[in-house]
């Protein structure tokens, strides 16, 4: 497939409607992976989230968008900083770190959108002193695992869980 002509830029408040649609579409896709752990959030909650995130002056976290040459937002990536481990814990983090969440519209996949977003997010993170990025991927999301693996992300442990209620 041919790569799309893209502009990757920081998201602005004007992008909130596009970010909401991306988040809701991503939620639907994740429900297909595991309806027991994923949900479609309320639209108003997603609007509030992105409006607050983009209005923050501190810029602790980042949201970047990929815009096609026609001006359509076709993807986004969030860079969400992890807090440093507290002094009392034994875990020694690999330095300042963050988690990335990438979403690309289905009709824009395979065109280099995700790669462009990920590269821009890595530059954004590096410029802010972040030394390590991770991507939390559901084990059934083979396309996402393949995508991140192609870009140098590797397994970094396991997260085990157990339901203890009802």
Short mmCIF file of C-alpha atoms in Angstrom, two decimals, residues 2-166:
data_model
loop_
_atom_site.label_atom_id
_atom_site.label_comp_id
_atom_site.label_asym_id
_atom_site.label_seq_id
_atom_site.Cartn_x
_atom_site.Cartn_y
_atom_site.Cartn_z
CA UNK A 2 1.06 3.55 -0.64
CA UNK A 3 1.96 5.72 2.36
CA UNK A 4 -0.43 8.57 3.02
CA UNK A 5 0.66 12.19 3.06
CA UNK A 6 0.32 13.15 6.67
CA UNK A 7 0.90 15.91 9.12
CA UNK A 8 1.51 14.76 12.67
CA UNK A 9 0.98 17.57 15.15
CA UNK A 10 -0.02 18.22 18.75
CA UNK A 11 -3.77 17.96 19.18
CA UNK A 12 -5.73 21.11 19.96
CA UNK A 13 -9.14 21.74 21.48
CA UNK A 14 -10.53 21.92 17.94
CA UNK A 15 -9.58 18.23 17.56
CA UNK A 16 -11.73 17.04 20.47
CA UNK A 17 -14.61 15.81 18.23
CA UNK A 18 -12.17 13.73 16.15
CA UNK A 19 -10.45 12.38 19.27
CA UNK A 20 -13.81 11.36 20.70
CA UNK A 21 -14.72 9.47 17.52
CA UNK A 22 -11.34 7.73 17.53
CA UNK A 23 -11.73 6.69 21.18
CA UNK A 24 -15.26 5.38 20.66
CA UNK A 25 -14.32 3.45 17.51
CA UNK A 26 -11.34 1.98 19.36
CA UNK A 27 -13.63 0.94 22.23
CA UNK A 28 -15.91 -0.94 19.83
CA UNK A 29 -12.93 -2.78 18.36
CA UNK A 30 -11.70 -3.74 21.83
CA UNK A 31 -15.10 -5.07 22.86
CA UNK A 32 -14.71 -7.55 20.03
CA UNK A 33 -11.45 -8.70 21.68
CA UNK A 34 -12.87 -9.13 25.18
CA UNK A 35 -16.29 -7.81 26.12
CA UNK A 36 -15.69 -8.71 29.76
CA UNK A 37 -12.92 -6.16 30.26
CA UNK A 38 -13.63 -3.42 27.71
CA UNK A 39 -16.52 -0.98 27.45
CA UNK A 40 -17.64 1.93 25.33
CA UNK A 41 -17.25 4.98 27.54
CA UNK A 42 -19.90 7.66 27.67
CA UNK A 43 -19.31 10.26 24.95
CA UNK A 44 -19.52 13.13 27.47
CA UNK A 45 -16.83 11.54 29.65
CA UNK A 46 -14.51 11.24 26.65
CA UNK A 47 -15.19 14.87 25.69
CA UNK A 48 -14.36 15.99 29.24
CA UNK A 49 -11.18 13.89 29.27
CA UNK A 50 -9.74 15.30 26.07
CA UNK A 51 -10.90 18.87 26.75
CA UNK A 52 -9.17 18.79 30.15
CA UNK A 53 -6.07 17.10 28.79
CA UNK A 54 -5.67 19.64 26.00
CA UNK A 55 -6.45 22.62 28.22
CA UNK A 56 -3.72 21.79 30.74
CA UNK A 57 -0.88 24.27 30.70
CA UNK A 58 1.61 21.86 32.24
CA UNK A 59 1.51 19.47 29.28
CA UNK A 60 2.37 16.50 31.49
CA UNK A 61 0.84 14.09 28.98
CA UNK A 62 0.68 14.44 25.23
CA UNK A 63 -1.84 13.86 22.47
CA UNK A 64 -0.70 13.96 18.87
CA UNK A 65 -2.88 13.59 15.81
CA UNK A 66 -2.22 12.46 12.26
CA UNK A 67 -4.04 14.56 9.72
CA UNK A 68 -4.39 13.57 6.06
CA UNK A 69 -3.57 16.06 3.35
CA UNK A 70 -7.33 16.69 3.13
CA UNK A 71 -7.43 17.84 6.76
CA UNK A 72 -9.11 14.72 8.16
CA UNK A 73 -7.78 13.39 11.48
CA UNK A 74 -7.07 9.71 10.77
CA UNK A 75 -5.22 8.74 13.93
CA UNK A 76 -4.00 9.77 17.34
CA UNK A 77 -1.48 8.76 19.94
CA UNK A 78 -1.60 9.53 23.63
CA UNK A 79 1.60 9.61 25.68
CA UNK A 80 0.64 9.16 29.34
CA UNK A 81 3.43 9.58 31.87
CA UNK A 82 3.84 7.01 34.63
CA UNK A 83 4.48 8.36 38.10
CA UNK A 84 7.93 7.59 39.49
CA UNK A 85 7.92 4.63 41.89
CA UNK A 86 7.71 5.78 45.51
CA UNK A 87 10.93 5.56 47.52
CA UNK A 88 9.53 2.79 49.73
CA UNK A 89 9.00 0.34 46.85
CA UNK A 90 11.63 -2.05 45.55
CA UNK A 91 10.78 -1.46 41.89
CA UNK A 92 13.40 0.56 40.09
CA UNK A 93 11.89 2.07 36.99
CA UNK A 94 14.01 2.39 33.84
CA UNK A 95 13.87 6.17 34.28
CA UNK A 96 11.02 8.52 33.51
CA UNK A 97 8.50 6.48 31.54
CA UNK A 98 5.15 6.69 29.80
CA UNK A 99 2.60 4.50 28.12
CA UNK A 100 1.50 5.07 24.53
CA UNK A 101 -1.96 4.41 23.11
CA UNK A 102 -2.23 4.51 19.33
CA UNK A 103 -5.49 4.59 17.38
CA UNK A 104 -5.76 4.66 13.58
CA UNK A 105 -9.03 4.66 11.69
CA UNK A 106 -9.60 1.32 9.93
CA UNK A 107 -9.56 2.86 6.44
CA UNK A 108 -6.18 4.51 7.16
CA UNK A 109 -4.37 1.39 8.40
CA UNK A 110 -1.44 0.10 6.39
CA UNK A 111 -0.60 3.60 5.13
CA UNK A 112 2.12 4.52 7.62
CA UNK A 113 -0.15 6.49 9.95
CA UNK A 114 0.65 4.46 13.07
CA UNK A 115 4.39 4.51 12.35
CA UNK A 116 4.34 8.29 11.87
CA UNK A 117 2.41 8.75 15.12
CA UNK A 118 4.72 6.45 17.06
CA UNK A 119 7.85 8.20 15.76
CA UNK A 120 6.40 11.60 16.66
CA UNK A 121 5.43 10.34 20.13
CA UNK A 122 8.93 9.01 20.71
CA UNK A 123 10.40 12.41 19.74
CA UNK A 124 7.84 14.17 21.99
CA UNK A 125 8.73 11.89 24.91
CA UNK A 126 12.48 12.21 24.43
CA UNK A 127 12.25 16.00 24.33
CA UNK A 128 10.57 15.88 27.75
CA UNK A 129 13.12 13.59 29.38
CA UNK A 130 11.07 10.40 29.10
CA UNK A 131 13.43 7.45 28.67
CA UNK A 132 11.10 4.45 28.34
CA UNK A 133 7.80 3.90 26.54
CA UNK A 134 5.46 0.95 26.93
CA UNK A 135 2.26 -0.10 25.21
CA UNK A 136 -0.35 -2.12 27.08
CA UNK A 137 -1.75 -4.53 24.52
CA UNK A 138 -4.47 -7.17 24.97
CA UNK A 139 -3.00 -10.56 24.09
CA UNK A 140 -5.68 -11.17 21.44
CA UNK A 141 -4.90 -7.91 19.63
CA UNK A 142 -2.42 -9.55 17.28
CA UNK A 143 -2.33 -6.61 14.88
CA UNK A 144 -1.27 -4.23 17.67
CA UNK A 145 1.30 -6.71 18.99
CA UNK A 146 2.73 -7.05 15.47
CA UNK A 147 2.73 -3.26 14.95
CA UNK A 148 4.57 -2.43 18.18
CA UNK A 149 6.97 -5.36 17.73
CA UNK A 150 7.93 -4.05 14.28
CA UNK A 151 8.84 -0.77 15.96
CA UNK A 152 11.15 -2.28 18.58
CA UNK A 153 8.72 -2.82 21.46
CA UNK A 154 9.20 -6.15 23.21
CA UNK A 155 7.56 -8.12 26.00
CA UNK A 156 8.44 -6.57 29.34
CA UNK A 157 6.89 -8.99 31.80
CA UNK A 158 3.44 -10.28 32.57
CA UNK A 159 0.45 -8.84 34.29
CA UNK A 160 -1.48 -11.57 36.06
CA UNK A 161 -4.93 -11.08 37.49
CA UNK A 162 -7.69 -12.91 39.23
CA UNK A 163 -11.34 -12.05 39.78
CA UNK A 164 -12.13 -12.24 43.50
CA UNK A 165 -15.69 -10.92 43.58
CA UNK A 166 -18.92 -12.82 43.04
#
